Coordinates of C-alpha atoms in Angstrom, one line a residue:
M13 CA 31.4 29.3 -22.7
K14 CA 31.1 26.4 -25.0
R15 CA 28.7 26.6 -27.9
K16 CA 28.6 23.5 -30.0
S17 CA 26.6 23.0 -33.2
E18 CA 23.7 20.6 -33.4
Q19 CA 25.8 18.1 -35.4
E20 CA 28.4 18.1 -32.6
I21 CA 25.7 17.7 -29.9
M22 CA 24.1 14.8 -31.6
V23 CA 27.4 12.8 -31.9
A24 CA 28.6 13.7 -28.4
N25 CA 29.0 10.8 -26.0
R26 CA 30.5 12.6 -23.0
P27 CA 29.3 15.8 -21.2
E28 CA 32.7 17.5 -21.5
E29 CA 32.3 17.4 -25.3
I30 CA 29.6 20.1 -25.2
F31 CA 29.9 21.6 -21.6
T32 CA 32.6 23.4 -19.6
M33 CA 33.0 21.2 -16.6
D34 CA 32.6 24.0 -14.1
L35 CA 29.6 24.5 -11.8
K36 CA 30.0 28.3 -12.2
V37 CA 29.2 28.3 -16.0
I38 CA 27.5 25.0 -16.8
D39 CA 24.0 26.2 -16.0
N40 CA 24.4 29.2 -18.3
E41 CA 25.6 26.9 -21.1
K42 CA 22.7 24.6 -20.7
D43 CA 20.2 27.5 -20.7
A44 CA 21.9 28.9 -23.8
Y45 CA 21.5 25.6 -25.7
L46 CA 17.9 25.2 -24.7
E47 CA 17.1 28.8 -25.8
E48 CA 18.8 28.2 -29.1
F49 CA 16.9 25.1 -29.8
K50 CA 13.4 26.2 -28.6
P51 CA 10.8 25.0 -31.1
K52 CA 10.5 27.2 -34.1
E53 CA 7.6 26.5 -36.5
Y54 CA 7.7 22.8 -37.2
R55 CA 11.4 22.4 -36.8
K56 CA 10.3 21.0 -33.5
I57 CA 11.2 17.4 -34.0
K58 CA 14.8 18.2 -34.7
D59 CA 15.0 20.6 -31.8
F60 CA 13.3 18.0 -29.6
M61 CA 16.1 15.5 -30.3
I62 CA 18.9 18.0 -29.7
T63 CA 17.3 19.2 -26.5
K64 CA 16.9 15.6 -25.2
K65 CA 20.7 15.0 -25.8
V66 CA 21.6 18.3 -24.1
L67 CA 19.6 17.5 -21.0
L68 CA 21.0 14.0 -20.8
L69 CA 24.6 15.1 -21.0
Y70 CA 23.9 18.0 -18.5
S71 CA 22.5 15.5 -15.9
Q72 CA 25.7 13.4 -16.3
A73 CA 27.9 16.5 -16.0
I74 CA 26.3 17.6 -12.8
A75 CA 26.6 14.2 -11.2
I76 CA 30.4 14.2 -12.1
L77 CA 30.9 17.7 -10.8
E78 CA 29.2 16.9 -7.6
G79 CA 31.3 13.8 -7.1
R80 CA 28.5 11.3 -7.2
K81 CA 27.4 8.5 -9.4
N82 CA 23.7 8.8 -9.1
R83 CA 21.9 6.2 -11.2
E84 CA 18.9 8.5 -11.5
C85 CA 21.1 11.2 -13.1
Y86 CA 22.8 8.6 -15.3
K87 CA 19.5 6.8 -15.9
E88 CA 21.0 3.4 -15.5
I89 CA 19.4 0.2 -14.4
C90 CA 20.6 -3.4 -14.1
I91 CA 18.3 -6.1 -15.3
K92 CA 19.1 -9.6 -14.0
S93 CA 17.9 -12.7 -15.7
A94 CA 16.8 -15.8 -13.8
D95 CA 20.0 -17.7 -15.0
G96 CA 22.3 -15.1 -13.5
K97 CA 23.1 -12.9 -16.5
Q98 CA 23.2 -9.1 -15.9
F99 CA 22.3 -6.4 -18.4
K100 CA 23.3 -2.8 -17.6
V101 CA 20.9 -0.5 -19.4
H102 CA 21.6 3.2 -19.9
Y103 CA 18.2 4.6 -20.9
M104 CA 16.9 7.9 -22.3
N105 CA 13.3 7.6 -21.2
Y106 CA 11.2 5.6 -18.8
S107 CA 7.5 5.1 -18.4
S108 CA 5.1 2.7 -16.7
H109 CA 2.4 0.8 -18.7
R110 CA -0.5 -1.3 -17.7
L111 CA 1.5 -4.5 -17.4
G112 CA 4.8 -3.1 -16.2
E113 CA 7.6 -0.7 -17.3
M114 CA 9.2 0.5 -20.5
Y115 CA 12.8 1.8 -21.0
I116 CA 13.9 3.5 -24.2
T117 CA 17.6 3.3 -25.0
K118 CA 19.6 4.4 -28.1
E119 CA 19.2 0.9 -29.5
Y120 CA 16.3 -0.8 -27.8
V121 CA 12.8 -0.5 -26.5
I122 CA 12.8 -2.6 -23.3
Y123 CA 9.6 -3.9 -21.8
I124 CA 9.5 -5.2 -18.2
V125 CA 6.3 -7.3 -17.7
Y126 CA 5.3 -8.0 -14.1
K127 CA 5.1 -11.7 -13.2
Q128 CA 1.3 -11.7 -12.6
Y129 CA 0.9 -10.8 -16.3
K130 CA 2.9 -13.8 -17.7
K131 CA 0.2 -14.7 -20.2
Y132 CA 0.5 -11.3 -21.8
Y133 CA 4.3 -11.6 -22.0
E134 CA 3.9 -15.0 -23.6
N135 CA 1.4 -13.6 -26.1
Y136 CA 3.8 -10.8 -27.1
I137 CA 6.6 -13.4 -27.7
Q138 CA 4.4 -15.8 -29.6
K139 CA 2.9 -13.1 -31.9
T140 CA 6.3 -11.6 -32.8
K141 CA 8.4 -14.8 -33.0
H142 CA 7.8 -15.3 -36.7
Y143 CA 6.2 -13.1 -39.3
S144 CA 4.4 -14.5 -42.3
K145 CA 5.2 -12.6 -45.6
P146 CA 2.2 -13.2 -47.9
D147 CA 2.9 -10.1 -50.0
K148 CA 6.5 -8.9 -50.7
T149 CA 5.5 -5.3 -51.3
I150 CA 3.5 -5.0 -48.1
W151 CA 6.2 -6.7 -46.1
N152 CA 8.8 -4.3 -47.4
M153 CA 6.6 -1.5 -46.1
V154 CA 6.1 -2.9 -42.6
Q155 CA 9.3 -4.9 -41.9
Y156 CA 10.7 -2.1 -39.7
M157 CA 7.3 -1.3 -38.1
V158 CA 7.0 -4.7 -36.3
P159 CA 9.0 -5.7 -33.3
N160 CA 12.4 -7.3 -33.8
V161 CA 12.7 -9.1 -30.4
E162 CA 16.4 -9.7 -29.9
K163 CA 16.1 -11.3 -26.5
N164 CA 13.5 -12.1 -23.9
F165 CA 13.8 -13.9 -20.6
E166 CA 12.5 -14.4 -17.1
C167 CA 14.1 -12.0 -14.6
A168 CA 15.6 -12.9 -11.3
D169 CA 12.7 -11.2 -9.5
G170 CA 10.1 -13.3 -11.4
N171 CA 9.2 -10.5 -13.9
F172 CA 9.9 -10.8 -17.6
A173 CA 12.0 -8.7 -20.0
I174 CA 11.6 -8.1 -23.7
F175 CA 14.4 -6.3 -25.7
V176 CA 13.1 -4.9 -29.0
K177 CA 15.9 -3.8 -31.3
K178 CA 15.2 -0.5 -32.9
P179 CA 16.1 -0.2 -36.7
C180 CA 17.5 3.3 -36.1
E181 CA 17.2 6.2 -33.6
M182 CA 13.5 6.4 -32.7
Y183 CA 11.5 8.2 -30.1
S184 CA 8.3 7.5 -28.2
L185 CA 5.4 9.1 -30.1
R186 CA 3.9 10.1 -26.7
E187 CA 7.1 11.9 -25.7
I188 CA 7.2 13.8 -29.0
L189 CA 3.5 14.8 -28.8
E190 CA 4.0 16.2 -25.3
Y191 CA 7.0 18.2 -26.5
F192 CA 4.9 19.5 -29.3
E193 CA 2.5 20.8 -26.6
G194 CA -0.3 18.5 -27.7
G195 CA -0.7 18.9 -31.4
L196 CA 1.0 17.9 -34.7
K197 CA 0.4 19.5 -38.0
P198 CA -2.3 17.6 -40.0
E199 CA 0.3 16.9 -42.8
Y200 CA 2.5 15.0 -40.3
V201 CA -0.4 13.2 -38.8
S202 CA -1.6 12.1 -42.2
S203 CA 1.9 10.7 -42.9
I204 CA 1.8 8.7 -39.7
L205 CA -1.6 7.4 -40.6
T206 CA -0.6 6.3 -44.0
R207 CA 2.1 4.1 -42.5
L208 CA -0.4 2.7 -40.0
Y209 CA -2.7 1.8 -42.9
Y210 CA 0.2 -0.1 -44.5
F211 CA 0.5 -2.0 -41.2
T212 CA -3.3 -2.8 -41.0
C213 CA -3.1 -4.1 -44.6
Y214 CA -0.4 -6.5 -43.5
M215 CA -2.3 -7.5 -40.4
G216 CA -5.3 -8.2 -42.5
L217 CA -3.4 -10.5 -44.8
V218 CA -2.1 -12.5 -41.9
E219 CA -5.6 -12.4 -40.2
M220 CA -4.5 -10.7 -37.0
S221 CA -5.7 -7.7 -35.1
H222 CA -3.2 -5.7 -33.1
N223 CA -5.8 -4.4 -30.6
A224 CA -3.6 -1.7 -29.1
L225 CA -2.9 1.0 -31.6
T226 CA -2.4 3.9 -29.2
V227 CA 0.0 6.8 -28.9
D228 CA 1.8 5.1 -26.0
N229 CA 2.6 2.0 -28.1
L230 CA 4.1 3.8 -31.1
F231 CA 7.6 5.1 -32.0
F232 CA 8.7 7.5 -34.7
T233 CA 11.6 8.6 -36.8
P234 CA 10.8 11.4 -39.3
G235 CA 13.3 10.6 -42.0
R236 CA 14.2 13.0 -44.8
E237 CA 13.5 13.7 -48.5
V238 CA 15.9 11.8 -50.7
E239 CA 16.8 13.1 -54.2
E240 CA 16.4 10.9 -57.2
G241 CA 19.5 8.7 -57.6
E242 CA 20.8 9.5 -54.1
N243 CA 21.9 6.7 -51.9
Y244 CA 20.1 6.4 -48.7
T245 CA 20.1 4.2 -45.6
I246 CA 17.5 3.2 -43.0
D247 CA 18.4 6.3 -41.1
D248 CA 16.8 8.4 -43.9
M249 CA 13.5 6.5 -43.8
R250 CA 10.3 7.8 -42.1
I251 CA 9.2 4.9 -39.9
V252 CA 6.3 4.4 -37.4
G253 CA 7.3 1.6 -35.1
V254 CA 4.5 -0.5 -33.7
Y255 CA 6.6 -2.0 -30.9
G256 CA 4.1 -1.8 -28.0
G257 CA 0.8 -3.4 -27.4
W258 CA 1.5 -6.9 -28.8
F259 CA 0.5 -8.2 -25.4
F260 CA -3.1 -8.0 -26.6
T261 CA -2.7 -9.1 -30.3
T262 CA -5.0 -11.9 -31.5
Y263 CA -5.8 -13.8 -34.6
F264 CA -9.3 -13.0 -35.9
E265 CA -10.9 -16.0 -34.4
E266 CA -8.9 -16.0 -31.2
K267 CA -10.6 -14.7 -28.0
M268 CA -9.2 -11.4 -26.8
K269 CA -7.3 -11.3 -23.5
G270 CA -7.9 -7.6 -23.0
V271 CA -7.3 -4.2 -24.7
P272 CA -6.3 -0.7 -23.6
K273 CA -9.0 1.5 -22.4
E274 CA -8.7 3.8 -25.4
V275 CA -9.3 0.9 -27.8
Y276 CA -12.2 -0.5 -25.8
E277 CA -14.0 2.8 -26.1
V278 CA -14.0 2.7 -29.9
M279 CA -14.5 -1.0 -30.4
P280 CA -17.7 -2.1 -32.2
D281 CA -20.3 -3.5 -29.9
G282 CA -20.2 -6.8 -31.7
C283 CA -16.6 -7.3 -30.7
K284 CA -17.3 -6.3 -27.1
N285 CA -20.2 -8.7 -26.9
R286 CA -18.5 -11.7 -28.6
G287 CA -15.0 -11.2 -27.1
Y288 CA -13.4 -11.6 -30.5
S289 CA -11.6 -9.0 -32.5
S290 CA -11.9 -7.9 -36.1
F291 CA -9.9 -5.7 -38.5
E292 CA -12.4 -2.9 -37.6
V293 CA -10.8 -2.6 -34.1
D294 CA -7.5 -1.4 -35.5
E295 CA -9.1 0.8 -38.1
L296 CA -11.3 2.7 -35.5
S297 CA -8.2 2.9 -33.2
I298 CA -6.3 4.7 -36.0
K299 CA -9.0 7.3 -36.3
S300 CA -9.1 7.8 -32.5
L301 CA -5.3 8.0 -32.5
A302 CA -5.4 10.7 -35.3
K303 CA -7.6 12.9 -33.2
E304 CA -5.2 12.7 -30.3
L305 CA -2.2 13.5 -32.4
L306 CA -4.0 16.5 -34.0
G307 CA -4.9 17.8 -30.6
T308 CA -4.5 21.6 -30.6
E309 CA -3.9 21.6 -34.3
I310 CA -7.4 20.1 -35.1
K311 CA -8.6 23.6 -35.9
N312 CA -6.2 23.7 -38.9
T313 CA -7.2 20.3 -40.2
P314 CA -8.7 20.2 -43.7
K315 CA -12.4 19.2 -43.8
P316 CA -12.0 15.9 -45.7
F317 CA -9.4 14.8 -43.1
L318 CA -11.5 15.9 -40.2
D319 CA -14.6 14.2 -41.7
W320 CA -12.6 11.0 -42.1
V321 CA -11.4 10.8 -38.5
N322 CA -14.9 11.5 -37.2
D323 CA -16.6 8.9 -39.4
K324 CA -17.1 5.6 -37.6
N325 CA -17.9 3.8 -40.9
I326 CA -15.3 1.3 -42.0
A327 CA -14.8 -0.3 -45.4
K328 CA -15.2 -4.0 -46.0
D329 CA -11.6 -4.8 -45.4
A330 CA -8.2 -3.2 -44.5
Y331 CA -7.1 -2.8 -48.1
Q332 CA -10.3 -1.0 -49.2
E333 CA -10.0 1.2 -46.1
F334 CA -6.4 2.2 -47.2
C335 CA -7.7 3.0 -50.7
N336 CA -10.4 5.2 -49.3
W337 CA -7.8 6.9 -47.1
K338 CA -5.6 7.7 -50.1
K339 CA -8.6 9.6 -51.6
V340 CA -8.9 11.6 -48.4
I341 CA -5.2 12.6 -48.6
I342 CA -5.6 13.9 -52.1
S343 CA -8.7 15.8 -51.2
S344 CA -7.0 17.3 -48.1
F345 CA -3.5 18.0 -49.3
G346 CA -3.3 17.5 -53.1
A347 CA -1.1 15.0 -54.9
H348 CA 1.4 12.9 -53.0
R349 CA 4.5 14.6 -51.8
F350 CA 7.1 14.2 -49.1
V351 CA 6.3 16.5 -46.1
N352 CA 9.8 17.5 -45.0
M353 CA 10.0 17.6 -41.2
D354 CA 13.5 19.1 -41.4
V355 CA 15.1 16.4 -39.2
S356 CA 18.5 14.8 -39.3
I357 CA 19.6 12.2 -36.8

């Protein structure tokens, strides 16, 4: 039986690189890999990524061995533009969303928006077409968090496509949370929140409200600790990608077109009644998001952190909210440190 290392699995492009192409042994090889990379402590994210790769290559191997080219096994679709261009997409994950569909590939997050929701598609494109950079430091923090729309177009069937280029290998936060069986360690959740507070500081500066900060609209790469003086690339960075939800984004004095149910439930009554958003919508959404991410781990959450996510009071602006959050981190976990998630991509 073949037994490849995690490094060999992660760089493999063809099933025969990690599997014996024989129906008599391939199931045993697959089971052995999955057993080896079962979640241990919080090495889970690394094991999650390896397991996803094993299962993808296994499905391709079975299709080959059975003499068929089943698109479901290969997870391949063809997106046709209205002007006749075709884009073959080999995707790792698919999900539906309120306005259409989402496909995650190695390089892209692809949103398909149904034709009846054209105004939401147009809003996404308009809000992500150009980013103001009023503060260099803040922009350096969030430049990889906002969507880099590489192409967008009307499809031959009247729907609309948006190709968001990922800065590095990233995964849906929803998919990761499900693999974690519904709960992330408080230290990891706090790290994600810190990056979201950078994001809301930026949005406050440009006077915009995202209006859809939910687990389903976020993507994640856990990064690694870099020693002083060591060279690093974007693949070593911990990034929270806010690539979904821009269909609902508004300027502060722009009437809202709608919000996800989870966001509506935590919105201030003033926003609901007026129909206009404020920075408070995103701040309250972050707290709601934190509780969902903590999930089954909420019993292990330090009291200052738990008090914070349960408190519906918000500071006067996004920057002050971030300053208050930093105090909560220190009270909960001590001085700043990198929480190593033991992940390599």
